[in-house]
Amino acid sequence: TYLINDLNAYTPCAFSFFFFSSTASPTVRIIHSGHACNVEEERHTERVYTIREGETLELTCLVTGHPRPQIRWTKTAGSVSDRFQDSSVFNETLHIAKIQRTQGGRYYCKAENGLGSPAIKSIRVDVYYLDDPVVTVHQSIGEAKEQFYYERTVFLRCVANSNPPVRYSWHRGREVLTQGSDKGVEIYEPFFTQGETKILKLKNLRPQDYANYSCIASVRNVCGIPDRSVIFRLTNKTASPSIKLLVEDPIVVNPGQTVSLVCITTGGEPTPTLTWVSSNESLPQRSVVKGGTLTLPAISSDEAGVYSCVASNNVGNPAKKSTTIVVRALKKGRFWITPDPYHNDDNIQIGREVKISCQVEATPPEELTFSWLKNGRALRSSERMVITQTDPDISPGTTNLDIIDLKFTDFGTYTCVAALKGGGIPEISIDVNISSTTVPPNLTVPRGKSPLVAREGDTVELECLVSGKPKPIILWSRADKEAPMPDGSMQMESYDGVLRIVNVSREMTGSYRCQTSQFNGFNVKPREAVVELIVQYPPTVEPVYMEMRQGLGRPVVMTCRVLRAHPSRVLRFEWLLSNRLLHAGAFDAQRDETEYTIRSLNRDGWGEYTCNVINEAGAGKCTFQVTGKAYPPEFYYDTYSPLWQNRPRLYSFKLQWTQMNPNAVDRIVAYRLGIRQMGLERWWEQEIPVDGTINKGELMTHNLTQLIKPESYEVRLTPITRFGEGDSTIRIVTYSAPINPHLREFHCSFEEEPICMFTQDKNDDFDWTRHSAATRDTKYTPNTGPSGDRSGSKQGFYMYIETSRPRKEGDQARLVSPFFNVAPKNPYGITNPPAYCFGFFYHMYGKHIGTLNAFLKQKGQTTSEGPVWSLSGNQGDRWKQAKVSIHPTASFQVVLEGIRGPGIEGDIAIDDVMLEEGECRDPPPRVICYVLAWSSDFLESRKSLCPARK
């Protein structure tokens, strides 16, 4: 009968309206659920969250307010999204796995819903860490001598990066060194280091000072961070490093060669460590370092630079030797012709002087050599043919050929040949023709090519015709403003005078200058011309898309506005509904918008309206979706005590919501409620009728009953009007035991992360773990622990002690409840202590099971009493219930203690902890559950009504 009646589990038990405004501005508070070492309140209400580096930071922002506030996490000196995945920035929970020291700082949770000021709370995250200490050794008088044997005083400096500040201690062998314990030893902290280091000073070095010195760095075991130490052996051979490079400086090579740099140590104790560094920030990707040898295979010009070998052994200063690798190269050959500078004429004329210049970039510049040829034959410097060359240290290298008193016989082809001494690099040859046809350049723009009109997205070619011989390189730039060219540079080169622009955009409209370059042409005043480019584009309109919700019989006004267009003269507009023309016309010269009005909306008026605004370049489109769809409801998350238990295995939930913009469309006649158990596919649906008109801010309530503990449910709510279904809203309903230690009954099934205000004892050996079978690690220990929670659900949670390594026999884990108040029945105190029944379910399965104890801890109690309940050993693979009556005389806590047994098969679990007023009664008799043939998904949703293995 019970199961048959349960088919009606989702019929409404209550549905009511509250005619008051439920909107509320946001409030916020931050709780933690990660691996915190400690959370404390400091002065001025500053909360500090301490966590060990590498652990998981998890901060949850609990908000109230209606509509549901939007949440954003930020961090001091930048957004959280600068360092973390964007998905975590806008969630209630900020999750940072393996937190690093640089991620410490102040974190802010900001909640806003458009009402009042945003709510902001912050918490300071302090990341604790301790690096291995490093000992460095220095002499008292610099590095003049190689061995400490000849020095009188030695300083040992110990440094370790840490948070909180580190404490140092020194040991010589097994002897602890303290200030004053040895007259030959002085221990101090330099004033300027502010506790960052501790220096051990060995005065007037004695034979017994040659020993092993240990520096121990400690942060007092905060966050469980162990001490770290380093040992340095001081001997009479201890010396700072010295090295030698077995290479020349500089090393000049050809591209493609393999270069090996060899560095050897010539001194130092302890043996120095050798590293290679480059002036190029990092070593080349293909480089190979083996010992002190650096190999650069197939070297390129980009890999040239200074390479340094550094030797360090923490004694004195590191030793460093460097060499420069020069990769030989020739590039960028250019020429220019300079007419007689003594005459104001740009042409070459017989009887006057002419100079031919040739320029090449060479590495190394001192190896650069030039030679000249005329018509293929070698040319030597003479009185009329004067060959000069710039200083070889000046780069780029330049050579000049001055022809004095030009004659007709001097016409011909002159060749400048650039080479590097030693060969191995291809020569660069530049041919220059001097003849009667050699004339300066001239630039013109072809007819019809300026202004040039193009449409956005086209490929255009700006053209300048260049005449003259030889033809120079043409340089293109913007003439109307300081702006980059399409390729991002300020100037582009063209060898044919054409500038080609692909996918031209409206921003490229303007003036473009073409001008001659002095290279590969005449060294005369540059010739230039200007080309105008006009880019046409279709109208830009707004809104591009707008949804307009309206009820039947009401007017609808749609406006499409033109923002930009070229040409700005818009030709026409047209309004359409589903490709059916409604209205068309031309724009008024004084207006930049067009309207279409529906005087009284009917059912045929619902649909997609488009407005096309057209000019010569194309069309811009406004789209309006006219609909009668209702806005989504907004769930109310601040319901007081929304969850209650009406049966031992069932619970109910008070679902509340308001309707967003209820008067924007037709009256809402009903809501469609959908609900499904998490993990299942089937939805159960029903309609909730609505009588009358819903006003803005009215709070509606519907009670969800017959929900199974501890399952969670997905709830979907959809408004319905004459139009049909509106937008849906979904939320998750999660079971949680009532958490109020001051009520007559307390129950906790550990289904939520706060675990009912239970806390881990800070003075035990390890912690209890919240767990569910659905999320169990595949590497769990077999033959111990439960396969589900107390109800048999694999989704449900319980608490257990993990007894695998590094746990050892006798280790204790204690779980402490919140405080429960004991109210006296008369104002003079408690004469007859009230009775409470403390109960829980336990699972103790495995051949290595230890002990489970329950303690009563009263406020003000200084001595610990024995357990009120205790059990040891294997109790079988099943859940059992324990109950014990307690009689506290003051506010109290209950403590559950798990003690590890002799092996790893000793996991102990607890679930469904309860506390009730009154003496414990006998446990209820077992219930036999008969299940008939039902559909598989319904049976799955009800399976936890029947205990496992029945």
Tab-separated table of C-alpha atoms in Angstrom, residues 407-643:
chain	number	residue	atom	x	y	z
A	407	LYS	CA	83.141	60.699	-70.721
A	408	PHE	CA	81.127	58.796	-73.291
A	409	THR	CA	83.580	55.897	-72.951
A	410	ASP	CA	82.721	55.651	-69.249
A	411	PHE	CA	79.203	54.424	-70.049
A	412	GLY	CA	78.750	50.769	-69.138
A	413	THR	CA	77.771	48.353	-66.367
A	414	TYR	CA	79.614	48.751	-63.112
A	415	THR	CA	79.567	45.853	-60.625
A	416	CYS	CA	80.210	46.144	-56.911
A	417	VAL	CA	81.327	42.806	-55.369
A	418	ALA	CA	81.201	42.345	-51.560
A	419	ALA	CA	82.968	39.400	-49.891
A	420	LEU	CA	84.346	38.266	-46.549
A	421	LYS	CA	87.987	37.401	-46.070
A	422	GLY	CA	88.497	33.684	-45.866
A	423	GLY	CA	85.511	32.828	-48.054
A	424	GLY	CA	82.836	30.366	-47.052
A	425	ILE	CA	80.072	32.960	-47.484
A	426	PRO	CA	78.502	33.664	-50.921
A	427	GLU	CA	79.519	37.012	-52.413
A	428	ILE	CA	77.007	39.794	-53.067
A	429	SER	CA	77.194	41.422	-56.528
A	430	ILE	CA	75.329	44.637	-57.415
A	431	ASP	CA	75.123	45.833	-61.051
A	432	VAL	CA	74.698	49.565	-61.837
A	433	ASN	CA	74.224	50.754	-65.434
A	434	ILE	CA	75.561	54.198	-66.370
A	435	SER	CA	74.460	55.375	-69.831
A	436	SER	CA	72.717	58.157	-71.676
A	437	THR	CA	69.381	56.531	-70.669
A	438	THR	CA	70.204	56.671	-66.971
A	439	VAL	CA	67.795	59.319	-65.764
A	440	PRO	CA	66.303	60.264	-62.358
A	441	PRO	CA	62.928	58.766	-61.388
A	442	ASN	CA	59.506	60.330	-61.750
A	443	LEU	CA	56.229	59.304	-60.074
A	444	THR	CA	52.683	59.702	-61.391
A	445	VAL	CA	49.306	58.244	-60.505
A	446	PRO	CA	47.498	56.575	-63.439
A	447	ARG	CA	44.325	58.278	-64.589
A	448	GLY	CA	41.248	56.961	-62.811
A	449	LYS	CA	43.275	55.432	-59.968
A	450	SER	CA	42.696	58.260	-57.464
A	451	PRO	CA	40.366	58.488	-55.751
A	452	LEU	CA	39.962	54.725	-55.734
A	453	VAL	CA	36.538	53.500	-54.533
A	454	ALA	CA	36.228	49.973	-53.106
A	455	ARG	CA	33.800	48.005	-50.983
A	456	GLU	CA	34.690	46.648	-47.589
A	457	GLY	CA	36.185	43.168	-47.886
A	458	ASP	CA	37.486	43.671	-51.440
A	459	THR	CA	41.095	43.376	-52.578
A	460	VAL	CA	42.422	46.692	-53.875
A	461	GLU	CA	45.613	47.801	-55.623
A	462	LEU	CA	46.964	51.317	-55.150
A	463	GLU	CA	49.250	52.164	-58.040
A	464	CYS	CA	51.995	54.685	-58.709
A	465	LEU	CA	53.768	54.673	-62.104
A	466	VAL	CA	57.524	55.065	-61.764
A	467	SER	CA	59.752	56.090	-64.681
A	468	GLY	CA	63.474	56.535	-64.901
A	469	LYS	CA	66.473	54.257	-65.057
A	470	PRO	CA	67.267	52.446	-62.839
A	471	LYS	CA	63.833	52.107	-61.248
A	472	PRO	CA	64.046	52.704	-57.499
A	473	ILE	CA	62.191	50.936	-54.700
A	474	ILE	CA	58.849	52.619	-53.921
A	475	LEU	CA	57.997	53.298	-50.258
A	476	TRP	CA	54.296	53.442	-49.240
A	477	SER	CA	53.016	55.154	-46.082
A	478	ARG	CA	49.918	56.943	-44.754
A	479	ALA	CA	49.831	60.579	-45.833
A	480	ASP	CA	46.864	61.807	-43.801
A	481	LYS	CA	47.802	60.552	-40.327
A	482	GLU	CA	50.423	58.733	-38.275
A	483	ALA	CA	48.993	55.250	-38.594
A	484	PRO	CA	50.434	51.849	-39.446
A	485	MET	CA	50.066	50.271	-42.857
A	486	PRO	CA	47.895	47.143	-43.359
A	487	ASP	CA	50.810	44.841	-42.440
A	488	GLY	CA	51.338	46.680	-39.137
A	489	SER	CA	54.527	48.502	-40.149
A	490	MET	CA	54.803	52.238	-40.697
A	491	GLN	CA	56.210	51.800	-44.222
A	492	MET	CA	55.909	49.143	-46.928
A	493	GLU	CA	58.235	48.558	-49.898
A	494	SER	CA	57.123	47.880	-53.462
A	495	TYR	CA	59.328	47.047	-56.428
A	496	ASP	CA	56.654	47.640	-59.096
A	497	GLY	CA	54.904	50.646	-57.554
A	498	VAL	CA	51.773	48.695	-56.594
A	499	LEU	CA	50.416	48.435	-53.025
A	500	ARG	CA	48.048	45.455	-52.739
A	501	ILE	CA	45.602	45.380	-49.797
A	502	VAL	CA	43.585	42.214	-49.144
A	503	ASN	CA	40.229	42.389	-47.317
A	504	VAL	CA	40.180	46.167	-47.126
A	505	SER	CA	38.321	47.640	-44.125
A	506	ARG	CA	36.622	50.981	-43.455
A	507	GLU	CA	39.487	52.038	-41.174
A	508	MET	CA	41.791	52.021	-44.210
A	509	THR	CA	39.989	54.939	-45.875
A	510	GLY	CA	42.396	57.869	-46.388
A	511	SER	CA	45.429	59.178	-48.262
A	512	TYR	CA	48.439	57.006	-49.118
A	513	ARG	CA	51.834	58.417	-50.105
A	514	CYS	CA	54.154	56.689	-52.563
A	515	GLN	CA	57.737	58.001	-52.781
A	516	THR	CA	61.019	56.927	-54.263
A	517	SER	CA	63.782	55.478	-52.127
A	518	GLN	CA	67.382	56.606	-52.515
A	519	PHE	CA	68.389	52.953	-52.569
A	520	ASN	CA	68.674	51.213	-55.945
A	521	GLY	CA	68.200	54.535	-57.671
A	522	PHE	CA	69.232	58.151	-57.664
A	523	ASN	CA	70.394	59.840	-54.488
A	524	VAL	CA	68.245	62.871	-55.181
A	525	LYS	CA	65.283	64.511	-53.503
A	526	PRO	CA	62.559	61.845	-53.253
A	527	ARG	CA	59.728	61.987	-55.758
A	528	GLU	CA	56.283	61.386	-54.311
A	529	ALA	CA	52.582	61.205	-55.164
A	530	VAL	CA	49.350	60.667	-53.212
A	531	VAL	CA	46.532	58.167	-53.831
A	532	GLU	CA	43.113	58.574	-52.179
A	533	LEU	CA	41.298	55.403	-51.057
A	534	ILE	CA	37.575	55.443	-50.256
A	535	VAL	CA	36.129	52.300	-48.682
A	536	GLN	CA	32.360	51.929	-48.892
A	537	TYR	CA	30.530	49.739	-46.396
A	538	PRO	CA	26.920	48.759	-45.696
A	539	PRO	CA	24.973	50.549	-42.970
A	540	THR	CA	25.765	49.648	-39.374
A	541	VAL	CA	22.462	49.476	-37.519
A	542	GLU	CA	21.095	48.837	-34.041
A	543	PRO	CA	19.689	46.749	-32.572
A	544	VAL	CA	21.165	43.801	-34.415
A	545	TYR	CA	18.811	41.516	-32.468
A	546	MET	CA	16.112	42.282	-29.913
A	547	GLU	CA	13.545	40.069	-28.288
A	548	MET	CA	10.249	41.866	-27.635
A	549	ARG	CA	7.798	40.126	-25.290
A	550	GLN	CA	4.239	41.396	-25.335
A	551	GLY	CA	0.700	40.242	-24.574
A	552	LEU	CA	-2.100	39.948	-27.080
A	553	GLY	CA	-4.039	43.132	-27.881
A	554	ARG	CA	-1.134	45.414	-26.887
A	555	PRO	CA	0.881	47.709	-29.203
A	556	VAL	CA	4.428	46.897	-30.326
A	557	VAL	CA	6.833	49.568	-31.662
A	558	MET	CA	10.052	48.494	-33.386
A	559	THR	CA	12.798	51.033	-34.221
A	560	CYS	CA	15.844	50.405	-36.437
A	561	ARG	CA	18.548	53.070	-36.181
A	562	VAL	CA	21.471	53.752	-38.558
A	563	LEU	CA	24.804	54.349	-36.778
A	564	ARG	CA	27.295	54.541	-39.665
A	565	ALA	CA	27.287	54.050	-43.427
A	566	HIS	CA	29.387	55.025	-46.455
A	567	PRO	CA	28.113	56.438	-48.633
A	568	SER	CA	26.033	58.008	-45.892
A	569	ARG	CA	23.153	58.547	-48.314
A	570	VAL	CA	20.951	55.565	-47.514
A	571	LEU	CA	18.825	54.528	-50.450
A	572	ARG	CA	15.902	52.677	-48.871
A	573	PHE	CA	14.542	50.478	-46.089
A	574	GLU	CA	12.172	47.502	-46.007
A	575	TRP	CA	10.304	45.747	-43.154
A	576	LEU	CA	9.559	42.030	-43.426
A	577	LEU	CA	7.830	39.368	-41.345
A	578	SER	CA	9.113	35.886	-42.183
A	579	ASN	CA	10.225	37.128	-45.638
A	580	ARG	CA	6.804	38.753	-46.278
A	581	LEU	CA	7.169	42.431	-47.169
A	582	LEU	CA	5.255	44.676	-44.766
A	583	HIS	CA	6.482	48.180	-45.604
A	584	ALA	CA	9.226	49.833	-47.685
A	585	GLY	CA	10.407	53.360	-48.391
A	586	ALA	CA	13.249	55.867	-48.474
A	587	PHE	CA	14.932	57.562	-45.551
A	588	ASP	CA	14.164	61.168	-44.774
A	589	ALA	CA	17.314	63.273	-45.074
A	590	GLN	CA	16.758	64.564	-41.522
A	591	ARG	CA	16.261	61.142	-39.864
A	592	ASP	CA	18.558	58.213	-39.136
A	593	GLU	CA	15.902	55.700	-38.024
A	594	THR	CA	12.758	53.962	-39.198
A	595	GLU	CA	9.859	52.577	-37.158
A	596	TYR	CA	7.251	49.885	-37.632
A	597	THR	CA	4.234	49.748	-35.295
A	598	ILE	CA	1.781	46.938	-34.519
A	599	ARG	CA	-1.254	48.684	-33.051
A	600	SER	CA	-2.830	45.566	-31.535
A	601	LEU	CA	-0.817	42.346	-31.373
A	602	ASN	CA	-2.654	39.170	-32.443
A	603	ARG	CA	-1.519	35.583	-32.789
A	604	ASP	CA	-0.492	36.131	-36.422
A	605	GLY	CA	1.766	38.948	-35.263
A	606	TRP	CA	4.148	36.691	-33.366
A	607	GLY	CA	7.337	35.910	-35.266
A	608	GLU	CA	10.623	37.350	-36.533
A	609	TYR	CA	10.604	40.863	-38.019
A	610	THR	CA	13.553	42.167	-40.019
A	611	CYS	CA	14.381	45.665	-41.177
A	612	ASN	CA	16.878	45.893	-44.056
A	613	VAL	CA	18.610	49.275	-44.446
A	614	ILE	CA	20.302	49.417	-47.856
A	615	ASN	CA	22.934	51.600	-49.544
A	616	GLU	CA	25.207	51.059	-52.541
A	617	ALA	CA	27.600	48.838	-50.579
A	618	GLY	CA	25.005	46.455	-49.162
A	619	ALA	CA	22.472	46.124	-46.371
A	620	GLY	CA	22.397	46.285	-42.596
A	621	LYS	CA	19.740	44.256	-40.785
A	622	CYS	CA	17.802	44.775	-37.552
A	623	THR	CA	16.012	41.693	-36.232
A	624	PHE	CA	13.108	41.751	-33.764
A	625	GLN	CA	11.690	38.559	-32.262
A	626	VAL	CA	8.135	39.356	-31.180
A	627	THR	CA	6.838	36.715	-28.791
A	628	GLY	CA	4.363	36.146	-26.021
A	629	LYS	CA	6.718	33.856	-24.135
A	630	ALA	CA	6.775	34.498	-20.399
A	631	TYR	CA	10.023	35.390	-18.624
A	632	PRO	CA	11.571	32.718	-16.383
A	633	PRO	CA	10.633	32.442	-12.717
A	634	GLU	CA	13.356	33.282	-10.174
A	635	PHE	CA	13.849	30.749	-7.410
A	636	TYR	CA	13.982	32.122	-3.889
A	637	TYR	CA	17.044	30.719	-2.113
A	638	ASP	CA	16.596	32.440	1.244
A	639	THR	CA	13.613	30.425	2.489
A	640	TYR	CA	13.763	29.931	6.237
A	641	SER	CA	14.048	26.209	7.120
A	642	PRO	CA	12.955	24.993	3.671
A	643	LEU	CA	13.646	21.330	4.463
